[in-house]
Coordinates of C-alpha atoms in Angstrom, one line a residue:
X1 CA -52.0 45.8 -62.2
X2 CA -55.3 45.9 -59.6
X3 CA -57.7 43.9 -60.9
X4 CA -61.4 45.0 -61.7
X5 CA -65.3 44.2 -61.2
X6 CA -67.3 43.9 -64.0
X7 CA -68.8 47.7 -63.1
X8 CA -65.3 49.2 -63.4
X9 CA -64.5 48.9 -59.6
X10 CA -61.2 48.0 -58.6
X11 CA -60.9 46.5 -55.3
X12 CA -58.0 44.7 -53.1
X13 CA -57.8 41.3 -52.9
X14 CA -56.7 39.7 -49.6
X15 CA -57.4 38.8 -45.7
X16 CA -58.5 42.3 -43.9
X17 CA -57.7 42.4 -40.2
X18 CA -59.5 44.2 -38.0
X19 CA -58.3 46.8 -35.4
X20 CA -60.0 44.8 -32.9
X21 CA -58.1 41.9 -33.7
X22 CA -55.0 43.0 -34.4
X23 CA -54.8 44.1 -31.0
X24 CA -56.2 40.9 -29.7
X25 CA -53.2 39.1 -31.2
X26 CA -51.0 41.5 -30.2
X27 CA -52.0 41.5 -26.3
X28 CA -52.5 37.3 -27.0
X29 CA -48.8 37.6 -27.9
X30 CA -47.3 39.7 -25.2
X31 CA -49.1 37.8 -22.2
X32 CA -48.0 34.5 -23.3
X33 CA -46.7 32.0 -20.8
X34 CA -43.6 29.5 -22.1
X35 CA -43.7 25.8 -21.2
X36 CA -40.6 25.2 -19.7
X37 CA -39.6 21.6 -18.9
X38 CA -38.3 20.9 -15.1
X39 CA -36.9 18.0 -13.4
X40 CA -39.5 16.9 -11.1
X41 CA -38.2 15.8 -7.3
X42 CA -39.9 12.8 -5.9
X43 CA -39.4 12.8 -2.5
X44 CA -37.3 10.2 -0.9
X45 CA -38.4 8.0 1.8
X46 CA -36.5 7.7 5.5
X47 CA -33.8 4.1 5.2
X48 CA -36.5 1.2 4.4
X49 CA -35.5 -2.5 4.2
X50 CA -36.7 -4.6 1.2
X51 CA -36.7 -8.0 0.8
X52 CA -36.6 -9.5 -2.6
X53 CA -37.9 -12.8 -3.9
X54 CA -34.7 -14.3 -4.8
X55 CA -33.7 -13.5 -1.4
X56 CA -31.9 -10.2 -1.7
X57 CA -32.3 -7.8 0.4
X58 CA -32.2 -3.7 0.1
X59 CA -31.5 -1.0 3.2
X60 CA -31.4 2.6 2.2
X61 CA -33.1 5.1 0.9
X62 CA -36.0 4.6 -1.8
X63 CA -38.0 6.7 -3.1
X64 CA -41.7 5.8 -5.3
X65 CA -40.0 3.7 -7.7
X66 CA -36.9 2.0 -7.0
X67 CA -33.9 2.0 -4.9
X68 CA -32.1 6.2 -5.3
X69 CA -29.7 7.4 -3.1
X70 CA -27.0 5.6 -0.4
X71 CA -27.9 2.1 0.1
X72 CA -26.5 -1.0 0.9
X73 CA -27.8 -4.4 -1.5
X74 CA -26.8 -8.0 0.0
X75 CA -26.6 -11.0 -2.6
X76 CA -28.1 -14.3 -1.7
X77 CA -24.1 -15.9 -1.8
X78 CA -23.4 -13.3 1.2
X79 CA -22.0 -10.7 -1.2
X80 CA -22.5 -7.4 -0.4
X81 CA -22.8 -4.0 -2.3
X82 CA -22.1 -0.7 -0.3
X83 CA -22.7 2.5 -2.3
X84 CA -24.7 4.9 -4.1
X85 CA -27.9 3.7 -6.2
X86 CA -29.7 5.4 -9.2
X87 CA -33.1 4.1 -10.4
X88 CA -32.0 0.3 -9.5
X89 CA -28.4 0.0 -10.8
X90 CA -25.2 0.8 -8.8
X91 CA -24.1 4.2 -9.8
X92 CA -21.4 6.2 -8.4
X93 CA -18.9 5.0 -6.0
X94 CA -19.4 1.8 -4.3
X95 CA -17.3 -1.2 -2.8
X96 CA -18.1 -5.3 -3.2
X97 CA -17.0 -6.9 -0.3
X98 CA -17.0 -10.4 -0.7
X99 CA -16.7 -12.4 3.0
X100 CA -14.4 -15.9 3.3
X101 CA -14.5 -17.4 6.6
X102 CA -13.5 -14.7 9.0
X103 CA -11.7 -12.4 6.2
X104 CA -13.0 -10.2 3.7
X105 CA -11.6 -9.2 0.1
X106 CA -13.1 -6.0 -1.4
X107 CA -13.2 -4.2 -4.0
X108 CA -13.8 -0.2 -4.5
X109 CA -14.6 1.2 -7.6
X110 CA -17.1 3.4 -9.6
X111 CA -19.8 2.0 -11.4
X112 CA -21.9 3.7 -14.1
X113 CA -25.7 2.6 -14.5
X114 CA -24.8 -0.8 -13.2
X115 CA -21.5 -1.1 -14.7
X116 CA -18.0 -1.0 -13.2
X117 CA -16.0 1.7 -14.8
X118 CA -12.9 1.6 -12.5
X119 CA -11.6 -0.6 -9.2
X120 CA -9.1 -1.3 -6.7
X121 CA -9.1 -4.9 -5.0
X122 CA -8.1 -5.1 -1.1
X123 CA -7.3 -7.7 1.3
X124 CA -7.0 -8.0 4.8
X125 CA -3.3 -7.8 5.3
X126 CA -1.5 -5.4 3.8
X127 CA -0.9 -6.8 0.0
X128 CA -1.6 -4.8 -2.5
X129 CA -3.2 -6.4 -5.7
X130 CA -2.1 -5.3 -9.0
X131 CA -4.1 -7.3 -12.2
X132 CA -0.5 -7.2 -14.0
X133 CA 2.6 -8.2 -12.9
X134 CA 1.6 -9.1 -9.7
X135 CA 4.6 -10.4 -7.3
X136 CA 3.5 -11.7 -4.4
X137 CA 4.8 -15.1 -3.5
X138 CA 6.5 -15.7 -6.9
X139 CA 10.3 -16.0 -8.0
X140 CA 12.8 -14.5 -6.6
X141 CA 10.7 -13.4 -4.0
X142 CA 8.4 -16.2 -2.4
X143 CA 7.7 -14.5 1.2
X144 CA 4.2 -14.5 2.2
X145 CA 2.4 -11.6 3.3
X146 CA 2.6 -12.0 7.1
X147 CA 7.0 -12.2 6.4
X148 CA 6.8 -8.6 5.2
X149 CA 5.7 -7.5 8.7
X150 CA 7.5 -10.0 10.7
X151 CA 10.3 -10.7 8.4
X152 CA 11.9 -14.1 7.7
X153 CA 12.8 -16.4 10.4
X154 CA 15.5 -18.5 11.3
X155 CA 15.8 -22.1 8.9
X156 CA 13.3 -24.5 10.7
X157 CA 10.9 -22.3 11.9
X158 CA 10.2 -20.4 9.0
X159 CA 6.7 -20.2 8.1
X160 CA 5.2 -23.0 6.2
X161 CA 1.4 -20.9 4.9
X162 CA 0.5 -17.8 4.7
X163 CA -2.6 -18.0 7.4
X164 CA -1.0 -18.6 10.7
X165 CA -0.8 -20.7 12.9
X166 CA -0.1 -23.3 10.3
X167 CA -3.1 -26.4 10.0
X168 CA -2.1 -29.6 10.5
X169 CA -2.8 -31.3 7.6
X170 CA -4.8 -35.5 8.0
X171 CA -2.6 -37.8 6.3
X172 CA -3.1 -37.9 2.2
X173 CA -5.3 -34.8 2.5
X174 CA -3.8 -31.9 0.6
X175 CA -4.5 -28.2 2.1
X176 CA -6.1 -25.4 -0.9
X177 CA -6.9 -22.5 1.2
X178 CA -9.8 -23.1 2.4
X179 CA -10.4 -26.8 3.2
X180 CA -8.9 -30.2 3.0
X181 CA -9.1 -32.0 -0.2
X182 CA -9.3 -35.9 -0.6
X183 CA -7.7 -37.1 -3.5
X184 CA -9.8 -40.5 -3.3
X185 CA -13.3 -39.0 -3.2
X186 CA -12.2 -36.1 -4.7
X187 CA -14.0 -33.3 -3.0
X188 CA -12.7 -30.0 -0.3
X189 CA -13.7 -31.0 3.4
X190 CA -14.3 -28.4 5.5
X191 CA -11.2 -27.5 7.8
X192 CA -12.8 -28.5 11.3
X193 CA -15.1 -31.0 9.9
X194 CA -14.2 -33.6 7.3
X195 CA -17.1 -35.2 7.2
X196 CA -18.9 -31.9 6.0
X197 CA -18.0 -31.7 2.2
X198 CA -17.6 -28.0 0.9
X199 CA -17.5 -28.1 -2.3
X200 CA -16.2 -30.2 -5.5
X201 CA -13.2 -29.1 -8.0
X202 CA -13.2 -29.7 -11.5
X203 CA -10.9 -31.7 -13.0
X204 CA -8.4 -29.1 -13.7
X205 CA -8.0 -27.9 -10.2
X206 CA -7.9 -31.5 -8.7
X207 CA -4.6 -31.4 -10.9
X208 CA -3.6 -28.2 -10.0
X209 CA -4.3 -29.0 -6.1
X210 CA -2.1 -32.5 -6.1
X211 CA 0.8 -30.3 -7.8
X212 CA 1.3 -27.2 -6.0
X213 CA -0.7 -27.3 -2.3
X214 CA 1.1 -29.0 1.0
X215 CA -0.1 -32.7 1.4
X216 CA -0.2 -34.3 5.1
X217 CA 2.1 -37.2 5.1
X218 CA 4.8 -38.3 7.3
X219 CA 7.3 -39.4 5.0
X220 CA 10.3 -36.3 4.7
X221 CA 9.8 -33.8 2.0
X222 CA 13.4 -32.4 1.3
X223 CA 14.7 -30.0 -0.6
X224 CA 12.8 -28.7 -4.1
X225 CA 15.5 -28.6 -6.4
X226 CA 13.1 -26.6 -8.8
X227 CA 13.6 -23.7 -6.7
X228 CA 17.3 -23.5 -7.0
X229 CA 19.3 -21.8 -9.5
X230 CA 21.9 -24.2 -11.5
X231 CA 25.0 -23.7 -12.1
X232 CA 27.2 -25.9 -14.9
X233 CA 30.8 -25.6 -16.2
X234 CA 31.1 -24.0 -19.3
X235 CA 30.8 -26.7 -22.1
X236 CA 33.7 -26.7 -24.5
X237 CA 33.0 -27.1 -28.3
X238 CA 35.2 -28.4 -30.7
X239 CA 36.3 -26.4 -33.7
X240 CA 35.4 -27.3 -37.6
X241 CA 35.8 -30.6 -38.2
X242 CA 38.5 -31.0 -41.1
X243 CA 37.9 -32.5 -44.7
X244 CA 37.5 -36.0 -44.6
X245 CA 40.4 -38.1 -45.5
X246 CA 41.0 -39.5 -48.7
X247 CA 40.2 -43.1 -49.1
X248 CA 43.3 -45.7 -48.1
X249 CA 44.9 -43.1 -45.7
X250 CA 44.9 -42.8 -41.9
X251 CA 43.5 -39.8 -40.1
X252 CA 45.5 -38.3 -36.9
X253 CA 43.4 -38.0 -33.7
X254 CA 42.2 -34.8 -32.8
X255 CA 43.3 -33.5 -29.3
X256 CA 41.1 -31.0 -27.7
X257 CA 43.0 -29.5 -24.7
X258 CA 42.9 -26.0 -23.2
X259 CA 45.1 -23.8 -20.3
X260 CA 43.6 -24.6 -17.1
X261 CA 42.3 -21.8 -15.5
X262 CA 43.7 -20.3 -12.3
X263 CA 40.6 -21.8 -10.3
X264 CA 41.2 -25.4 -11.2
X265 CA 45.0 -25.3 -9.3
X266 CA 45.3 -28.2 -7.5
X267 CA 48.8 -27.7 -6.4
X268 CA 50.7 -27.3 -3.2
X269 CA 49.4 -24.5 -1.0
X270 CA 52.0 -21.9 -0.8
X271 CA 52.5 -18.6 -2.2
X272 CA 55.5 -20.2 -4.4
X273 CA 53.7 -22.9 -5.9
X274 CA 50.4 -21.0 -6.2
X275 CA 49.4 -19.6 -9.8
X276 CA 50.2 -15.7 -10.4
X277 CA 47.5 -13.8 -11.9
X278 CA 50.1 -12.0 -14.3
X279 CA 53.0 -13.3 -15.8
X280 CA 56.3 -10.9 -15.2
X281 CA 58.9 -12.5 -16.9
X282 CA 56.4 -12.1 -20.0
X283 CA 56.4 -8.5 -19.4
X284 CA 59.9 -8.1 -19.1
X285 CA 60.6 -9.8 -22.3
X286 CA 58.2 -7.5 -23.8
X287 CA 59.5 -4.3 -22.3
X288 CA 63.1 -5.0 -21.9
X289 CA 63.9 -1.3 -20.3
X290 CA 61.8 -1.8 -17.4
X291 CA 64.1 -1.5 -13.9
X292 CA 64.6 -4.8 -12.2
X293 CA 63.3 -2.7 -9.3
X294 CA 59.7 -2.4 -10.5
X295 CA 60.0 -6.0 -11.8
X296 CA 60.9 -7.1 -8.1
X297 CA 57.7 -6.6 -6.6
X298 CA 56.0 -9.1 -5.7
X299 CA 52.1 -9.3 -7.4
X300 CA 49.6 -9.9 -5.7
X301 CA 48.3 -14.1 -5.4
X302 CA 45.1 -15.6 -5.9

């Protein structure tokens, strides 16, 4: 029901639009532009060289912010990081490679946002690491790396280390790898100079070192009987032991004896004397209507 004035009008209630406006709205509408979000592109600068104060240093491409694109990032310790860059972190496919002396190790992976996701670790020579189940240089097989391309040699001139040629070891030093260490002061010389100390082991390695490395001494080494399989005789067991005796009365001895075996013939050597490996007059007995011929034959000796 419309609702009415006072007078006896009735009127609409509500907003009235205009023509003028409604067309306003509906051009306002049609001519509209969209915000749409983009990506924006800084531009990248040409291969720059940073140096950082903890005495890093960054070569490759940078753009206004931080290090973006293919780069190449060296550590303070020598370590060095080859591989793509995104906002500051490693991301993408890159490779460590960590120098020793005049050989590096390295390892090639991906990383994501500064995080290694997946890697492969490569040496020099042609091992191949594996985290598990690694069996380089261990039971049965204990050749080094440089015997798998040369193969063994001859006993006394087989290879002593893995590095070649073998150092000469000073007298009570012991040889870890990479440098000479002194039991008594307890610390790694350098290889060519032992009065220039390379580093210290802890306690645990100092054990480990005087265990397993090479020492330099002059006094024969021998044979490592830790490395040799053992073999024993079979060890005979008695059987139950009986009930003990009633008190007042004598036990009999037990005798423990057994056939000795074909191998353990310490007789004459000559096919007559020398154990057979079947016994025919058994068979015979056994299988009385076997020809003498077949019996005849003579079996064949240990």
């Amino acid at each position: 029901m419309l609702p009415k004035s006072k007078s006896g009008t009735t009127f609409i209630s509500g907003t009235h639009i205009s023509q003028w406006e409604d067309k306003m709205k509906r051009f306002t509408r049609k001519n509209m532009d969209k915000c749409k979000s983009q990506p924006l592109e800084f531009p990248r600068t040409a291969q720059v060289t940073k140096e950082f104060p903890t005495g890093t240093v960054y070569e490759g491409e940078y753009d206004q912010f931080d290090m973006n694109g293919y780069g190449e990032f060296t550590f303070a310790s020598g370590v060095k990081y080859v591989g793509s860059f995104e906002n500051g972190l490693f991301h993408g496919r890159g490779e460590l490679i960590f120098p020793h002396d005049n050989e590096v190790a390295v390892i090639r992976g991906r990383f994501h946002k500064g995080v290694m996701t997946e890697r492969t670790l490569h040496f020099d020579d042609i091992l191949d690491y594996r985290e598990r189940d690694w069996k380089y240089c261990t039971m049965p097989d204990r050749r080094f790396a440089i015997e798998y391309i040369e193969k063994l040699k001859p006993g006394g001139n087989s290879y002593l280390t893995a590095e070649q040629p073998t150092k000469e070891i000073p007298e009570g030093f012991y040889d870890t790898g990479n440098g000479f260490f002194d039991p008594v002061q307890k610390v790694v010389f350098k290889y060519h100079d032992l009065s220039a100390i390379k580093r210290a082991p802890s306690i645990r390695e100092q054990e480990w070192i005087m265990k397993n490395c090479r020492r330099g001494t002059i006094e024969p080494l021998g044979a490592r009987s830790d490395l040799y399989e053992r073999w024993t005789y079979p060890i005979l067991k008695a059987g139950a032991s009986p009930a003990p005796a009633a008190a007042g009365t004598r036990q009999a001895p037990i005798n423990i004896s057994r056939k000795p075996s074909i191998f353990e013939y310490d007789g004459p050597d000559d096919d007559e004397s020398r154990p057979l490996f079947y016994d025919f007059s058994a068979f015979a007995s056994r299988f009385p209507d076997a020809s003498s011929e077949k019996l005849s034959r003579r079996p064949v000796r240990y």
